[in-house]
């Protein structure tokens, strides 16, 4: 009689404890916004980039800065403006008179966590400079490739498109963002708690000083490897593919999701499972990630836009139309 060999389960306890610690540290300053915080952590664990959209004043930038503060790694911040140039982002070659040669001066993207504030205020030329940075994690200058440090993550904020002085991000760049997080106004009770907390801090100018570093860059890289080991059943892979395929055949959509979206859903579902100290993916993990992964990758038909239907509503309809595996 043959012995049955069991695959040893992966232990995610350390990862789970690190996630709880990051939540607690950010929670010292940010009241509510739990979904945004969890999605930022999931993006970090899956080596993805995150786009945060919301009106000014809902703590988009502050939350990203606090996340960076929790990690013992390099952090840089760029404020995008209509006159910012690619060299201001990725760097440029400068002539060194002593050596009589050009030297590459690295730009602020050479950091572990890069915060780009108001990304949709920069012109197309500067947006295009981020393509290689975000997808291949490198910068090519004068034919020489310069790899970016690991771990590497871009967190970009943007104001809603209808506001003045903004440029619509091209679809190719939007597709390079793992998530698009839509930040809403806080609930009444949360806003009251925020006012009470700010009153106790007595006008403290730098709130990031309240947050302690609880994880290192090396640990983050180890956790990223662990996340890839989360088990996902074959029937759930079929479920993801069916959901994405449905976006390409939906009458309400002009543009469906690409295969990159399928990979994003799978990787994010793994991250959510690991964050909850599980070594396997459930259908709920997939469904919970779907709106954040898809809302910036699909486009409504003009007729549906005129009717006021949102992409999130279409995604919800797609979820209901696809049978959940048992």
Short mmCIF file of C-alpha atoms in Angstrom, two decimals:
data_model
loop_
_atom_site.label_atom_id
_atom_site.label_comp_id
_atom_site.label_asym_id
_atom_site.label_seq_id
_atom_site.Cartn_x
_atom_site.Cartn_y
_atom_site.Cartn_z
CA UNK A 1 0.00 0.00 0.00
CA UNK A 2 1.43 3.37 -1.06
CA UNK A 3 1.91 6.10 1.51
CA UNK A 4 0.11 9.35 0.85
CA UNK A 5 2.44 12.34 0.90
CA UNK A 6 1.01 15.60 2.15
CA UNK A 7 2.29 18.97 1.02
CA UNK A 8 3.46 20.92 4.07
CA UNK A 9 1.33 24.01 4.73
CA UNK A 10 3.01 27.39 4.45
CA UNK A 11 3.07 29.39 7.67
CA UNK A 12 1.78 32.95 7.18
CA UNK A 13 1.78 33.92 10.86
CA UNK A 14 4.69 36.36 10.58
CA UNK A 15 3.16 37.99 7.52
CA UNK A 16 -0.22 38.30 9.24
CA UNK A 17 1.37 39.84 12.34
CA UNK A 18 3.25 42.35 10.17
CA UNK A 19 -0.01 43.34 8.44
CA UNK A 20 -1.72 43.83 11.83
CA UNK A 21 1.22 45.96 13.01
CA UNK A 22 1.07 48.17 9.90
CA UNK A 23 -2.69 48.61 10.33
CA UNK A 24 -2.22 49.60 13.97
CA UNK A 25 0.49 52.13 13.17
CA UNK A 26 -1.47 53.81 10.37
CA UNK A 27 -4.59 53.68 12.56
CA UNK A 28 -2.87 56.01 15.04
CA UNK A 29 -3.42 58.81 12.54
CA UNK A 30 -6.00 57.68 9.97
CA UNK A 31 -9.50 57.11 11.34
CA UNK A 32 -11.48 54.67 9.18
CA UNK A 33 -10.45 54.12 5.53
CA UNK A 34 -9.74 50.46 6.40
CA UNK A 35 -10.32 49.30 2.83
CA UNK A 36 -7.76 51.74 1.41
CA UNK A 37 -5.16 50.68 3.97
CA UNK A 38 -5.70 46.96 3.30
CA UNK A 39 -5.54 47.47 -0.46
CA UNK A 40 -2.27 49.40 -0.15
CA UNK A 41 -0.79 46.53 1.89
CA UNK A 42 -2.09 43.98 -0.65
CA UNK A 43 -0.50 46.00 -3.45
CA UNK A 44 2.81 46.01 -1.62
CA UNK A 45 2.67 42.23 -1.07
CA UNK A 46 1.93 41.53 -4.75
CA UNK A 47 4.59 43.92 -6.10
CA UNK A 48 1.86 46.04 -7.66
CA UNK A 49 1.29 49.76 -8.09
CA UNK A 50 -1.76 51.53 -6.68
CA UNK A 51 -3.80 54.47 -7.95
CA UNK A 52 -5.88 56.32 -5.35
CA UNK A 53 -8.65 58.63 -6.54
CA UNK A 54 -10.67 60.98 -4.38
CA UNK A 55 -11.48 64.61 -3.74
CA UNK A 56 -8.83 66.70 -1.94
CA UNK A 57 -8.68 66.32 1.82
CA UNK A 58 -9.59 62.63 2.31
CA UNK A 59 -6.04 61.62 3.44
CA UNK A 60 -4.88 59.97 0.19
CA UNK A 61 -1.35 61.37 0.37
CA UNK A 62 -1.07 61.08 4.16
CA UNK A 63 -2.01 57.39 4.13
CA UNK A 64 0.65 56.62 1.52
CA UNK A 65 3.26 58.54 3.53
CA UNK A 66 2.31 56.66 6.68
CA UNK A 67 2.64 53.31 4.89
CA UNK A 68 6.14 54.29 3.79
CA UNK A 69 6.94 55.32 7.35
CA UNK A 70 6.00 51.83 8.59
CA UNK A 71 8.64 50.27 6.34
CA UNK A 72 12.36 50.68 6.94
CA UNK A 73 13.04 51.52 3.29
CA UNK A 74 13.73 54.47 0.98
CA UNK A 75 10.82 56.81 0.22
CA UNK A 76 10.45 59.67 -2.22
CA UNK A 77 7.58 61.97 -3.13
CA UNK A 78 6.91 63.75 -6.42
CA UNK A 79 4.38 66.52 -6.92
CA UNK A 80 3.21 66.37 -10.52
CA UNK A 81 2.43 69.67 -12.22
CA UNK A 82 1.60 70.60 -15.85
CA UNK A 83 5.22 71.72 -16.43
CA UNK A 84 7.02 68.70 -14.93
CA UNK A 85 9.38 66.99 -17.39
CA UNK A 86 10.48 63.31 -17.68
CA UNK A 87 13.99 64.23 -16.48
CA UNK A 88 12.45 65.51 -13.23
CA UNK A 89 11.14 61.99 -12.63
CA UNK A 90 13.64 59.46 -14.02
CA UNK A 91 16.80 61.59 -14.02
CA UNK A 92 19.11 62.82 -16.78
CA UNK A 93 22.73 62.85 -17.98
CA UNK A 94 24.85 65.76 -16.72
CA UNK A 95 28.29 66.67 -18.05
CA UNK A 96 31.11 66.25 -15.53
CA UNK A 97 33.89 68.71 -16.51
CA UNK A 98 36.48 66.93 -14.34
CA UNK A 99 35.97 63.54 -15.99
CA UNK A 100 35.03 65.13 -19.34
CA UNK A 101 32.08 62.81 -19.72
CA UNK A 102 28.36 62.66 -19.10
CA UNK A 103 27.17 61.07 -15.86
CA UNK A 104 23.69 59.81 -15.18
CA UNK A 105 22.04 61.59 -12.27
CA UNK A 106 19.25 59.41 -10.92
CA UNK A 107 15.79 60.84 -10.44
CA UNK A 108 13.47 60.44 -7.45
CA UNK A 109 11.93 57.22 -8.84
CA UNK A 110 15.01 55.39 -7.59
CA UNK A 111 13.42 54.59 -4.26
CA UNK A 112 11.56 51.65 -2.69
CA UNK A 113 8.23 53.44 -2.34
CA UNK A 114 7.48 56.35 -4.65
CA UNK A 115 4.50 58.59 -3.95
CA UNK A 116 3.30 60.55 -6.98
CA UNK A 117 0.88 63.24 -5.89
CA UNK A 118 -1.79 64.30 -8.39
CA UNK A 119 -0.47 62.11 -11.20
CA UNK A 120 -3.17 63.33 -13.59
CA UNK A 121 -1.80 66.89 -13.56
CA UNK A 122 1.28 65.91 -15.62
CA UNK A 123 1.29 66.01 -19.46
CA UNK A 124 1.45 62.90 -21.66
CA UNK A 125 5.23 63.14 -22.15
CA UNK A 126 5.89 62.70 -18.44
CA UNK A 127 3.19 60.04 -18.10
CA UNK A 128 4.97 58.02 -20.81
CA UNK A 129 8.23 58.17 -18.83
CA UNK A 130 6.57 56.02 -16.17
CA UNK A 131 5.72 53.13 -18.51
CA UNK A 132 9.09 51.40 -18.28
CA UNK A 133 9.46 52.33 -14.61
CA UNK A 134 6.19 50.68 -13.58
CA UNK A 135 6.21 47.62 -15.83
CA UNK A 136 9.87 46.64 -16.06
CA UNK A 137 11.15 48.33 -12.88
CA UNK A 138 14.05 49.93 -14.68
CA UNK A 139 15.08 53.17 -16.38
CA UNK A 140 16.90 53.27 -19.72
CA UNK A 141 19.02 56.38 -20.29
CA UNK A 142 21.38 56.85 -23.25
CA UNK A 143 21.11 53.14 -24.04
CA UNK A 144 22.09 52.07 -20.52
CA UNK A 145 19.58 50.23 -18.31
CA UNK A 146 19.46 51.13 -14.63
CA UNK A 147 17.45 48.70 -12.43
CA UNK A 148 15.25 50.14 -9.72
CA UNK A 149 15.68 49.01 -6.10
CA UNK A 150 13.63 46.16 -4.65
CA UNK A 151 11.03 46.19 -3.30
CA UNK A 152 9.57 48.87 -5.56
CA UNK A 153 6.07 50.32 -5.52
CA UNK A 154 4.41 53.39 -7.00
CA UNK A 155 1.48 54.90 -5.11
CA UNK A 156 -0.19 57.61 -7.16
CA UNK A 157 -3.02 59.92 -6.15
CA UNK A 158 -5.34 61.75 -8.49
CA UNK A 159 -8.27 64.09 -8.28
CA UNK A 160 -11.45 63.20 -10.17
CA UNK A 161 -11.14 63.85 -13.90
CA UNK A 162 -13.88 66.47 -13.98
CA UNK A 163 -11.81 68.87 -11.88
CA UNK A 164 -9.85 71.65 -13.59
CA UNK A 165 -6.22 71.33 -14.63
CA UNK A 166 -6.14 67.54 -15.02
CA UNK A 167 -5.22 65.18 -17.86
CA UNK A 168 -6.86 61.82 -18.45
CA UNK A 169 -4.38 58.98 -17.93
CA UNK A 170 -3.88 56.80 -21.04
CA UNK A 171 -5.39 53.30 -20.89
CA UNK A 172 -1.94 51.69 -21.28
CA UNK A 173 -0.76 53.39 -18.12
CA UNK A 174 -3.94 52.71 -16.17
CA UNK A 175 -3.50 49.01 -16.96
CA UNK A 176 -0.13 49.10 -15.19
CA UNK A 177 -1.82 49.93 -11.90
CA UNK A 178 -2.83 46.88 -9.91
CA UNK A 179 -5.65 48.71 -8.13
CA UNK A 180 -7.67 51.84 -8.48
CA UNK A 181 -8.94 52.73 -5.02
CA UNK A 182 -11.85 55.17 -4.85
CA UNK A 183 -11.76 57.01 -1.53
CA UNK A 184 -15.07 58.29 -0.24
CA UNK A 185 -15.86 60.83 2.47
CA UNK A 186 -15.65 59.44 6.02
CA UNK A 187 -18.77 58.53 7.96
CA UNK A 188 -20.03 61.04 10.55
CA UNK A 189 -18.76 59.01 13.52
CA UNK A 190 -15.34 58.63 11.86
CA UNK A 191 -15.07 62.35 11.20
CA UNK A 192 -15.94 63.13 14.83
CA UNK A 193 -13.24 60.68 16.00
CA UNK A 194 -10.77 62.34 13.60
CA UNK A 195 -11.51 65.80 15.03
CA UNK A 196 -11.07 64.50 18.57
CA UNK A 197 -7.75 62.87 17.68
CA UNK A 198 -6.41 65.97 15.92
CA UNK A 199 -7.41 68.09 18.91
CA UNK A 200 -5.41 65.80 21.21
CA UNK A 201 -2.37 66.03 18.94
CA UNK A 202 -2.50 69.79 19.59
CA UNK A 203 -1.67 70.94 16.07
CA UNK A 204 1.28 68.58 15.55
CA UNK A 205 2.70 69.47 12.12
CA UNK A 206 4.26 66.12 11.13
CA UNK A 207 1.84 63.32 11.96
CA UNK A 208 4.13 60.69 10.41
CA UNK A 209 6.30 60.98 13.53
CA UNK A 210 3.55 59.16 15.44
CA UNK A 211 4.16 56.03 13.33
CA UNK A 212 6.95 53.55 14.06
CA UNK A 213 8.83 51.37 11.59
CA UNK A 214 7.54 47.83 12.07
CA UNK A 215 8.87 45.94 9.02
CA UNK A 216 12.03 46.03 6.91
CA UNK A 217 12.43 46.05 3.13
CA UNK A 218 13.99 42.58 3.27
CA UNK A 219 10.99 41.23 5.21
CA UNK A 220 8.62 42.71 2.60
CA UNK A 221 10.53 40.87 -0.15
CA UNK A 222 10.29 37.64 1.86
CA UNK A 223 6.54 38.13 2.30
CA UNK A 224 6.16 38.77 -1.45
CA UNK A 225 7.71 35.35 -2.10
CA UNK A 226 5.43 33.77 0.51
CA UNK A 227 2.29 35.23 -1.08
CA UNK A 228 3.07 33.46 -4.34
CA UNK A 229 2.95 30.13 -2.44
CA UNK A 230 -0.71 30.54 -1.44
CA UNK A 231 -2.70 27.62 -2.87
CA UNK A 232 -5.46 28.30 -5.38
CA UNK A 233 -7.61 25.47 -6.73
CA UNK A 234 -7.93 24.90 -10.45
CA UNK A 235 -11.68 25.57 -10.36
CA UNK A 236 -10.98 29.03 -8.91
CA UNK A 237 -8.58 29.77 -11.77
CA UNK A 238 -11.44 28.87 -14.13
CA UNK A 239 -13.70 31.19 -12.11
CA UNK A 240 -11.28 34.12 -12.51
CA UNK A 241 -10.94 33.47 -16.24
CA UNK A 242 -14.73 33.29 -16.64
CA UNK A 243 -15.23 36.61 -14.83
CA UNK A 244 -12.62 38.37 -16.96
CA UNK A 245 -13.93 36.76 -20.15
CA UNK A 246 -17.39 38.06 -19.31
CA UNK A 247 -16.10 41.66 -19.38
CA UNK A 248 -15.16 41.15 -23.05
CA UNK A 249 -18.67 40.03 -23.97
CA UNK A 250 -20.75 42.43 -21.92
CA UNK A 251 -23.10 44.72 -23.86
CA UNK A 252 -22.48 47.57 -21.40
CA UNK A 253 -18.74 47.61 -21.97
CA UNK A 254 -16.81 49.10 -24.87
CA UNK A 255 -13.49 47.73 -23.58
CA UNK A 256 -13.05 44.54 -21.57
CA UNK A 257 -10.22 43.52 -19.25
CA UNK A 258 -6.90 42.13 -20.51
CA UNK A 259 -5.09 38.93 -19.39
CA UNK A 260 -3.03 41.19 -17.12
CA UNK A 261 -6.26 41.72 -15.17
CA UNK A 262 -6.67 37.94 -14.73
CA UNK A 263 -3.17 37.70 -13.25
CA UNK A 264 -3.86 40.71 -11.03
CA UNK A 265 -7.05 39.15 -9.60
CA UNK A 266 -5.24 35.87 -8.89
CA UNK A 267 -2.27 37.55 -7.21
CA UNK A 268 -4.45 39.90 -5.17
CA UNK A 269 -6.68 37.05 -3.99
CA UNK A 270 -3.53 35.24 -2.81
CA UNK A 271 -2.42 38.36 -0.93
CA UNK A 272 -5.78 38.74 0.80
CA UNK A 273 -5.70 35.09 1.87
CA UNK A 274 -2.18 35.50 3.28
CA UNK A 275 -3.17 38.71 5.08
CA UNK A 276 -5.91 36.72 6.80
CA UNK A 277 -3.37 34.02 7.75
CA UNK A 278 -4.74 31.50 5.26
CA UNK A 279 -2.74 29.43 2.79
CA UNK A 280 -5.61 28.99 0.33
CA UNK A 281 -7.82 31.27 -1.78
CA UNK A 282 -11.61 31.36 -1.48
CA UNK A 283 -14.19 32.69 -3.98
CA UNK A 284 -14.84 35.60 -1.57
CA UNK A 285 -11.20 36.66 -1.89
CA UNK A 286 -11.62 36.86 -5.66
CA UNK A 287 -14.93 38.74 -5.56
CA UNK A 288 -13.65 41.25 -2.98
CA UNK A 289 -10.70 42.19 -5.21
CA UNK A 290 -12.58 42.31 -8.52
CA UNK A 291 -13.91 45.93 -8.43
CA UNK A 292 -10.55 47.41 -7.44
CA UNK A 293 -8.68 45.45 -10.13
CA UNK A 294 -11.20 46.08 -12.93
CA UNK A 295 -12.74 49.52 -12.48
CA UNK A 296 -9.88 51.33 -14.27
CA UNK A 297 -9.35 48.61 -16.90
CA UNK A 298 -12.83 48.48 -18.46
CA UNK A 299 -14.70 51.18 -20.36
CA UNK A 300 -18.43 51.72 -20.54
CA UNK A 301 -20.19 52.23 -23.85
CA UNK A 302 -21.26 55.85 -24.49
CA UNK A 303 -24.91 54.85 -24.07
CA UNK A 304 -24.31 53.38 -20.60
CA UNK A 305 -22.26 56.43 -19.57
CA UNK A 306 -25.14 58.70 -20.58
CA UNK A 307 -27.48 56.57 -18.46
CA UNK A 308 -25.25 57.19 -15.43
CA UNK A 309 -24.25 53.55 -14.93
CA UNK A 310 -20.88 53.03 -13.23
CA UNK A 311 -18.22 50.41 -13.91
CA UNK A 312 -18.69 49.05 -10.38
CA UNK A 313 -22.37 48.35 -11.15
CA UNK A 314 -21.42 46.44 -14.29
CA UNK A 315 -18.80 44.45 -12.34
CA UNK A 316 -21.46 43.56 -9.76
CA UNK A 317 -23.76 42.33 -12.54
CA UNK A 318 -20.93 40.22 -13.99
CA UNK A 319 -20.25 38.62 -10.58
CA UNK A 320 -23.94 37.67 -10.28
CA UNK A 321 -23.98 36.18 -13.81
CA UNK A 322 -21.02 33.83 -13.30
CA UNK A 323 -21.61 30.71 -11.23
CA UNK A 324 -19.48 30.46 -8.09
CA UNK A 325 -17.53 27.16 -7.94
CA UNK A 326 -18.46 24.81 -5.11
#
